[in-house]
Amino acid sequence: MSIYKIAVIPGDGIGPEVLQEGIKVLNKIAELDASLQFEYTYFPWGCEYYTKHGVMMDADGIEKLQNYDAIFLGAVGYPGVPDHISLWDLLLKIRKGFDQYINIRPIKLIKGAACPLKDVKREDVDMLFIRENSEGEYAGAGDWLFKGQENEVVLQTGVFSRKGTERVIRYAFETARKEGKSLTSISKGNALNYSMVFWDQIFEEVSREYPGVKTASYLVDAAAMLMISDPKRFEVVVTSNLFGDILTDLGAALAGGIGLAAGANINPERTYPSMFEPIHGSAPDIAGKGLANPLATIWSASQLLDFLGYEQYGKLVLDAIEQLLVEGEVLTPDMKGKASTSEVGDRAVEIIQSLVSLKA
């Protein structure tokens, strides 16, 4: 039997509610496969924890998480706690501490999901964004000079190392080759004359090692336009921290909304645990009301299963989400339904059971 230790950080607002549904799905998979088991340890960290203790996580939090196989995160954010505190003192602390330098966000329009674009086929929206997740514009380098004075100046420095840039681009090439898809690089080399020229150079260098992978390269503004006007040209996409953060939210809008958007923060070498999360916020205004959409969290549970080597179960979970959307009967209010958070999770579990029974 394979036993996987999962560190659970429910977080704030709707985080605990949606995460419980993701765990419900993982437990169903474990129930169906007697050789697979999950052990969960809960950590109460987040913004609400910050309001009580003055820190987002314990001082030895990284050490506490070190020996887990994966981290499952709900959502972070709470009124009165600045966003830069919640981001830098928890999410980025974990990403950087565990060298989770690959961020994976699928932009896939599955059956039953609404797309705001007209005359676009479902299969035309099927992108896999691979975002650099450890440096770039989010490296935290810079300074704040003469604060509060007339000559106040702030410096925000993007950091692009050869190691950091090359490893994410190489990971993207390996993914594109494995899946038999094209690879598109997105940068801004015309205006960012150091960082993005360097990025483009590394992309060109690495591409020579993968002659079988069809490549393209776009400026980020053109890419944003083309994601709307011609999404099918994007298959596997690699880009920097900032651009990836922005474009994947645009992609979420194309693929059914933020309620279906999942993200994985990966340490490919598995030296440290990787982290899986829905990318939506904590929505404290609807917390505790059973209105939150858990499908993004369930999708991130699918990513977790993929990462652990159970791709067949990851696909099973995605198939269940797709069938649930096609049925259109058990959906939360944001998707024009009347079901509660837990009812959606229950229906997902029922579909997983039925899909397995059909294959038996």
Short mmCIF file of C-alpha atoms in Angstrom, two decimals, residues 12-354:
data_model
loop_
_atom_site.label_atom_id
_atom_site.label_comp_id
_atom_site.label_asym_id
_atom_site.label_seq_id
_atom_site.Cartn_x
_atom_site.Cartn_y
_atom_site.Cartn_z
CA ASP A 12 -9.48 31.73 5.05
CA GLY A 13 -13.03 32.50 3.98
CA ILE A 14 -14.37 29.79 1.70
CA GLY A 15 -11.04 27.94 1.77
CA PRO A 16 -12.05 25.32 4.36
CA GLU A 17 -15.36 24.67 2.59
CA VAL A 18 -13.98 24.06 -0.88
CA LEU A 19 -10.96 22.16 0.38
CA GLN A 20 -13.21 19.72 2.21
CA GLU A 21 -14.81 18.81 -1.12
CA GLY A 22 -11.41 18.23 -2.69
CA ILE A 23 -10.51 15.92 0.17
CA LYS A 24 -13.85 14.18 -0.24
CA VAL A 25 -12.86 13.34 -3.81
CA LEU A 26 -9.37 12.16 -2.81
CA ASN A 27 -10.90 9.92 -0.18
CA LYS A 28 -13.24 8.44 -2.77
CA ILE A 29 -10.29 7.59 -4.99
CA ALA A 30 -8.56 5.94 -2.02
CA GLU A 31 -11.75 4.00 -1.29
CA LEU A 32 -11.80 2.70 -4.87
CA ASP A 33 -8.13 1.67 -4.80
CA ALA A 34 -7.17 -0.27 -1.70
CA SER A 35 -3.48 0.18 -2.51
CA LEU A 36 -3.75 3.96 -2.11
CA GLN A 37 -4.22 5.89 1.11
CA PHE A 38 -4.00 9.53 2.19
CA GLU A 39 -3.09 10.79 5.64
CA TYR A 40 -3.96 14.43 6.33
CA THR A 41 -2.44 16.88 8.79
CA TYR A 42 -4.21 20.24 9.15
CA PHE A 43 -2.42 23.54 9.68
CA PRO A 44 -4.50 26.58 10.73
CA TRP A 45 -2.37 29.18 8.94
CA GLY A 46 -3.61 32.13 6.94
CA CYS A 47 -4.90 35.66 7.36
CA GLU A 48 -7.29 34.85 10.20
CA TYR A 49 -4.36 33.21 11.96
CA TYR A 50 -2.39 36.41 11.31
CA THR A 51 -5.03 38.56 13.04
CA LYS A 52 -4.63 36.45 16.18
CA HIS A 53 -0.90 35.70 16.20
CA GLY A 54 0.73 38.40 14.07
CA VAL A 55 2.20 35.84 11.63
CA MET A 56 0.74 34.04 8.61
CA MET A 57 2.38 30.76 9.59
CA ASP A 58 4.51 29.45 12.45
CA ALA A 59 8.17 30.46 12.46
CA ASP A 60 9.12 26.82 11.86
CA GLY A 61 6.33 26.30 9.35
CA ILE A 62 8.60 25.34 6.47
CA GLU A 63 10.30 22.74 8.65
CA LYS A 64 6.89 21.35 9.66
CA LEU A 65 5.85 20.95 6.02
CA GLN A 66 9.15 19.54 4.83
CA ASN A 67 8.37 15.84 5.05
CA TYR A 68 4.94 15.81 3.43
CA ASP A 69 4.32 14.42 -0.04
CA ALA A 70 2.11 17.32 -1.06
CA ILE A 71 0.41 20.44 0.26
CA PHE A 72 -3.28 21.08 -0.38
CA LEU A 73 -4.22 24.76 0.02
CA GLY A 74 -7.71 26.28 0.20
CA ALA A 75 -7.66 30.05 -0.20
CA VAL A 76 -5.97 32.96 1.56
CA GLY A 77 -7.29 36.45 2.25
CA TYR A 78 -9.15 38.27 4.98
CA PRO A 79 -10.44 41.84 5.49
CA GLY A 80 -7.86 44.03 7.20
CA VAL A 81 -4.83 41.95 6.18
CA PRO A 82 -2.94 43.55 3.25
CA ASP A 83 -2.63 41.36 0.18
CA HIS A 84 1.15 41.66 0.12
CA ILE A 85 1.29 40.23 3.66
CA SER A 86 -0.84 37.21 2.77
CA LEU A 87 1.11 36.58 -0.43
CA TRP A 88 4.67 37.05 0.79
CA ASP A 89 4.34 35.58 4.25
CA LEU A 90 2.59 32.35 3.27
CA LEU A 91 2.16 31.51 -0.41
CA LEU A 92 5.45 32.85 -1.70
CA LYS A 93 7.24 31.70 1.43
CA ILE A 94 6.17 28.14 0.67
CA ARG A 95 6.82 28.40 -3.07
CA LYS A 96 10.30 29.79 -2.57
CA GLY A 97 11.15 27.71 0.49
CA PHE A 98 10.38 24.50 -1.38
CA ASP A 99 11.76 25.64 -4.75
CA GLN A 100 8.39 25.16 -6.42
CA TYR A 101 9.71 26.82 -9.54
CA ILE A 102 7.11 25.40 -11.93
CA ASN A 103 3.55 26.68 -11.86
CA ILE A 104 1.08 24.68 -13.95
CA ARG A 105 -2.31 26.06 -14.88
CA PRO A 106 -4.53 24.20 -17.37
CA ILE A 107 -6.75 26.39 -19.54
CA LYS A 108 -9.09 23.73 -20.92
CA LEU A 109 -12.67 24.27 -21.99
CA ILE A 110 -14.38 21.06 -20.92
CA LYS A 111 -17.87 19.98 -21.90
CA GLY A 112 -20.58 21.91 -20.13
CA ALA A 113 -18.36 24.88 -19.20
CA ALA A 114 -19.42 28.29 -20.48
CA CYS A 115 -17.11 30.24 -22.79
CA PRO A 116 -17.67 33.97 -23.45
CA LEU A 117 -16.21 33.72 -26.94
CA LYS A 118 -18.52 33.35 -29.92
CA ASP A 119 -17.98 30.75 -32.64
CA VAL A 120 -15.23 28.96 -30.73
CA LYS A 121 -15.16 25.18 -30.62
CA ARG A 122 -14.59 23.53 -27.27
CA GLU A 123 -11.39 21.86 -28.47
CA ASP A 124 -10.01 25.25 -29.55
CA VAL A 125 -9.43 26.23 -25.90
CA ASP A 126 -6.93 23.69 -24.60
CA MET A 127 -3.78 25.34 -23.27
CA LEU A 128 -1.31 24.31 -20.63
CA PHE A 129 0.47 27.30 -19.09
CA ILE A 130 3.86 26.65 -17.53
CA ARG A 131 4.80 29.71 -15.54
CA GLU A 132 8.14 30.47 -13.91
CA ASN A 133 7.25 30.50 -10.23
CA SER A 134 10.30 31.47 -8.18
CA GLU A 135 11.91 34.65 -9.50
CA GLY A 136 11.23 37.16 -12.27
CA GLU A 137 9.06 40.07 -11.25
CA TYR A 138 8.08 38.37 -7.99
CA ALA A 139 11.62 37.92 -6.72
CA GLY A 140 11.05 40.60 -4.09
CA ALA A 141 14.16 42.55 -5.08
CA GLY A 142 14.06 46.32 -4.92
CA ASP A 143 14.00 49.24 -2.54
CA TRP A 144 11.83 52.06 -1.23
CA LEU A 145 13.81 55.27 -0.96
CA PHE A 146 12.90 58.55 0.73
CA LYS A 147 9.59 57.13 1.91
CA GLY A 148 6.97 59.80 2.45
CA GLN A 149 9.14 62.56 1.06
CA GLU A 150 8.69 64.63 -2.06
CA ASN A 151 11.47 62.74 -3.86
CA GLU A 152 10.09 59.29 -2.92
CA VAL A 153 11.27 56.50 -5.24
CA VAL A 154 10.43 52.80 -5.40
CA LEU A 155 12.45 50.20 -7.27
CA GLN A 156 10.99 46.81 -8.18
CA THR A 157 13.65 44.65 -9.79
CA GLY A 158 12.85 41.62 -11.93
CA VAL A 159 15.38 38.85 -11.39
CA PHE A 160 16.07 36.43 -14.25
CA SER A 161 18.89 34.00 -13.64
CA ARG A 162 20.20 31.67 -16.32
CA LYS A 163 19.44 28.71 -14.05
CA GLY A 164 15.91 29.84 -13.27
CA THR A 165 15.03 30.80 -16.84
CA GLU A 166 16.55 27.76 -18.48
CA ARG A 167 15.01 25.21 -16.16
CA VAL A 168 11.42 26.41 -16.67
CA ILE A 169 11.89 26.62 -20.44
CA ARG A 170 13.46 23.17 -20.54
CA TYR A 171 10.59 21.77 -18.44
CA ALA A 172 8.15 23.27 -20.95
CA PHE A 173 10.00 21.73 -23.89
CA GLU A 174 10.01 18.34 -22.19
CA THR A 175 6.25 18.64 -21.57
CA ALA A 176 5.54 19.70 -25.16
CA ARG A 177 7.63 16.85 -26.54
CA LYS A 178 5.98 14.30 -24.26
CA GLU A 179 2.48 15.46 -25.24
CA GLY A 180 3.29 15.95 -28.92
CA LYS A 181 2.25 19.59 -28.85
CA SER A 182 3.66 22.95 -29.88
CA LEU A 183 5.37 25.29 -27.42
CA THR A 184 4.80 29.04 -27.32
CA SER A 185 7.01 31.44 -25.39
CA ILE A 186 5.48 34.72 -24.22
CA SER A 187 7.73 37.65 -23.34
CA LYS A 188 8.13 41.39 -23.95
CA GLY A 189 11.56 41.66 -25.51
CA ASN A 190 10.84 44.87 -27.42
CA ALA A 191 10.36 46.92 -24.26
CA LEU A 192 12.12 45.00 -21.48
CA ASN A 193 15.52 45.20 -23.09
CA TYR A 194 17.40 43.14 -20.50
CA SER A 195 15.15 40.57 -18.84
CA MET A 196 12.97 39.63 -21.79
CA VAL A 197 15.73 39.77 -24.38
CA PHE A 198 17.56 37.35 -22.11
CA TRP A 199 14.43 35.18 -21.85
CA ASP A 200 14.07 35.07 -25.65
CA GLN A 201 17.75 34.18 -26.01
CA ILE A 202 17.47 31.25 -23.60
CA PHE A 203 14.32 30.04 -25.32
CA GLU A 204 16.14 30.04 -28.65
CA GLU A 205 19.15 28.22 -27.17
CA VAL A 206 17.09 25.46 -25.56
CA SER A 207 14.89 25.08 -28.65
CA ARG A 208 17.89 23.78 -30.62
CA GLU A 209 17.90 20.70 -28.39
CA TYR A 210 14.27 19.94 -29.30
CA PRO A 211 14.07 20.06 -33.09
CA GLY A 212 10.88 18.00 -33.06
CA VAL A 213 8.92 20.59 -31.06
CA LYS A 214 7.17 23.27 -33.09
CA THR A 215 7.72 26.67 -31.45
CA ALA A 216 6.33 30.19 -31.52
CA SER A 217 7.12 33.36 -29.62
CA TYR A 218 4.79 36.31 -28.95
CA LEU A 219 4.92 39.59 -27.13
CA VAL A 220 2.62 39.49 -24.13
CA ASP A 221 0.22 42.13 -25.44
CA ALA A 222 -0.17 40.32 -28.77
CA ALA A 223 -0.58 37.03 -26.90
CA ALA A 224 -3.43 38.47 -24.83
CA MET A 225 -5.20 39.53 -28.01
CA LEU A 226 -4.61 36.17 -29.71
CA MET A 227 -5.89 34.22 -26.70
CA ILE A 228 -9.23 35.90 -27.41
CA SER A 229 -9.19 35.99 -31.22
CA ASP A 230 -7.45 32.69 -31.98
CA PRO A 231 -7.04 30.56 -28.84
CA LYS A 232 -6.39 27.32 -30.73
CA ARG A 233 -2.86 28.46 -31.64
CA PHE A 234 -1.80 28.02 -28.00
CA GLU A 235 -1.04 24.50 -26.75
CA VAL A 236 1.83 24.41 -24.24
CA VAL A 237 2.84 27.92 -23.17
CA VAL A 238 5.86 29.03 -21.15
CA THR A 239 6.19 32.49 -19.68
CA SER A 240 7.49 34.56 -16.79
CA ASN A 241 6.03 34.88 -13.31
CA LEU A 242 4.11 38.12 -13.84
CA PHE A 243 2.90 37.47 -17.37
CA GLY A 244 1.84 33.96 -16.43
CA ASP A 245 -0.09 35.22 -13.44
CA ILE A 246 -2.06 37.70 -15.55
CA LEU A 247 -2.64 35.59 -18.66
CA THR A 248 -3.87 32.54 -16.77
CA ASP A 249 -6.64 34.61 -15.20
CA LEU A 250 -7.59 35.69 -18.71
CA GLY A 251 -7.48 32.03 -19.64
CA ALA A 252 -9.72 31.15 -16.70
CA ALA A 253 -12.36 33.49 -18.10
CA LEU A 254 -12.17 31.64 -21.44
CA ALA A 255 -12.50 28.22 -19.82
CA GLY A 256 -15.57 28.64 -17.65
CA GLY A 257 -14.55 31.19 -15.06
CA ILE A 258 -12.41 31.42 -11.95
CA GLY A 259 -14.56 28.77 -10.26
CA LEU A 260 -12.95 26.17 -12.52
CA ALA A 261 -9.36 27.43 -12.32
CA ALA A 262 -6.80 25.18 -10.64
CA GLY A 263 -3.08 25.59 -10.12
CA ALA A 264 -0.11 23.44 -9.16
CA ASN A 265 3.18 24.67 -7.71
CA ILE A 266 5.70 21.98 -8.56
CA ASN A 267 9.16 21.04 -7.39
CA PRO A 268 9.96 18.65 -10.26
CA GLU A 269 12.90 17.02 -8.49
CA ARG A 270 10.60 16.12 -5.56
CA THR A 271 13.24 17.26 -3.12
CA TYR A 272 10.46 19.21 -1.44
CA PRO A 273 6.67 18.89 -1.38
CA SER A 274 4.63 20.47 -4.17
CA MET A 275 1.50 22.53 -3.51
CA PHE A 276 -1.94 22.36 -5.14
CA GLU A 277 -4.62 25.04 -4.94
CA PRO A 278 -7.61 26.66 -6.61
CA ILE A 279 -6.57 30.08 -7.87
CA HIS A 280 -9.68 31.96 -6.76
CA GLY A 281 -9.75 34.15 -3.68
CA SER A 282 -11.16 33.52 -0.22
CA ALA A 283 -14.48 35.36 -0.86
CA PRO A 284 -15.14 36.11 2.83
CA ASP A 285 -18.51 37.65 1.96
CA ILE A 286 -19.96 34.21 1.16
CA ALA A 287 -17.94 32.13 3.63
CA GLY A 288 -19.96 29.66 5.65
CA LYS A 289 -23.04 29.99 3.43
CA GLY A 290 -22.47 26.92 1.28
CA LEU A 291 -22.37 29.06 -1.87
CA ALA A 292 -18.72 28.54 -2.85
CA ASN A 293 -17.89 26.62 -6.00
CA PRO A 294 -15.58 23.67 -5.14
CA LEU A 295 -14.84 22.57 -8.71
CA ALA A 296 -11.51 24.41 -8.96
CA THR A 297 -10.40 22.68 -5.77
CA ILE A 298 -11.57 19.33 -7.09
CA TRP A 299 -9.63 20.03 -10.29
CA SER A 300 -6.52 20.78 -8.22
CA ALA A 301 -7.09 17.42 -6.48
CA SER A 302 -6.88 15.94 -9.98
CA GLN A 303 -3.53 17.70 -10.46
CA LEU A 304 -2.33 16.29 -7.13
CA LEU A 305 -3.21 12.77 -8.28
CA ASP A 306 -1.37 13.35 -11.56
CA PHE A 307 1.71 14.52 -9.69
CA LEU A 308 1.72 11.46 -7.44
CA GLY A 309 1.72 9.25 -10.53
CA TYR A 310 -1.97 8.35 -10.64
CA GLU A 311 -2.82 9.98 -13.96
CA GLN A 312 -5.67 7.54 -14.52
CA TYR A 313 -7.38 8.83 -11.39
CA GLY A 314 -6.57 12.43 -12.25
CA LYS A 315 -8.38 11.92 -15.56
CA LEU A 316 -11.25 10.18 -13.77
CA VAL A 317 -11.76 13.24 -11.57
CA LEU A 318 -11.71 15.54 -14.62
CA ASP A 319 -14.23 13.30 -16.37
CA ALA A 320 -16.47 13.58 -13.31
CA ILE A 321 -16.25 17.39 -13.35
CA GLU A 322 -17.12 17.37 -17.04
CA GLN A 323 -20.14 15.10 -16.57
CA LEU A 324 -21.33 17.23 -13.64
CA LEU A 325 -21.21 20.33 -15.83
CA VAL A 326 -22.94 18.61 -18.74
CA GLU A 327 -25.74 17.47 -16.44
CA GLY A 328 -26.11 21.05 -15.22
CA GLU A 329 -28.28 19.96 -12.31
CA VAL A 330 -25.95 20.22 -9.31
CA LEU A 331 -24.12 23.54 -9.62
CA THR A 332 -23.46 26.45 -7.28
CA PRO A 333 -25.07 29.89 -7.82
CA ASP A 334 -22.03 31.32 -9.63
CA MET A 335 -22.74 28.77 -12.37
CA LYS A 336 -26.48 29.53 -12.38
CA GLY A 337 -27.32 26.62 -10.11
CA LYS A 338 -28.93 26.23 -6.71
CA ALA A 339 -26.78 23.53 -5.14
CA SER A 340 -24.58 23.96 -2.09
CA THR A 341 -20.83 23.50 -1.95
CA SER A 342 -21.14 20.09 -0.31
CA GLU A 343 -23.86 18.94 -2.72
CA VAL A 344 -21.53 19.59 -5.66
CA GLY A 345 -18.79 17.58 -3.95
CA ASP A 346 -21.23 14.77 -3.20
CA ARG A 347 -22.36 14.66 -6.82
CA ALA A 348 -18.75 14.58 -8.05
CA VAL A 349 -18.10 11.57 -5.81
CA GLU A 350 -21.25 9.83 -7.09
CA ILE A 351 -20.16 10.35 -10.69
CA ILE A 352 -16.68 9.00 -9.95
CA GLN A 353 -18.30 5.87 -8.50
CA SER A 354 -20.58 5.47 -11.50
#
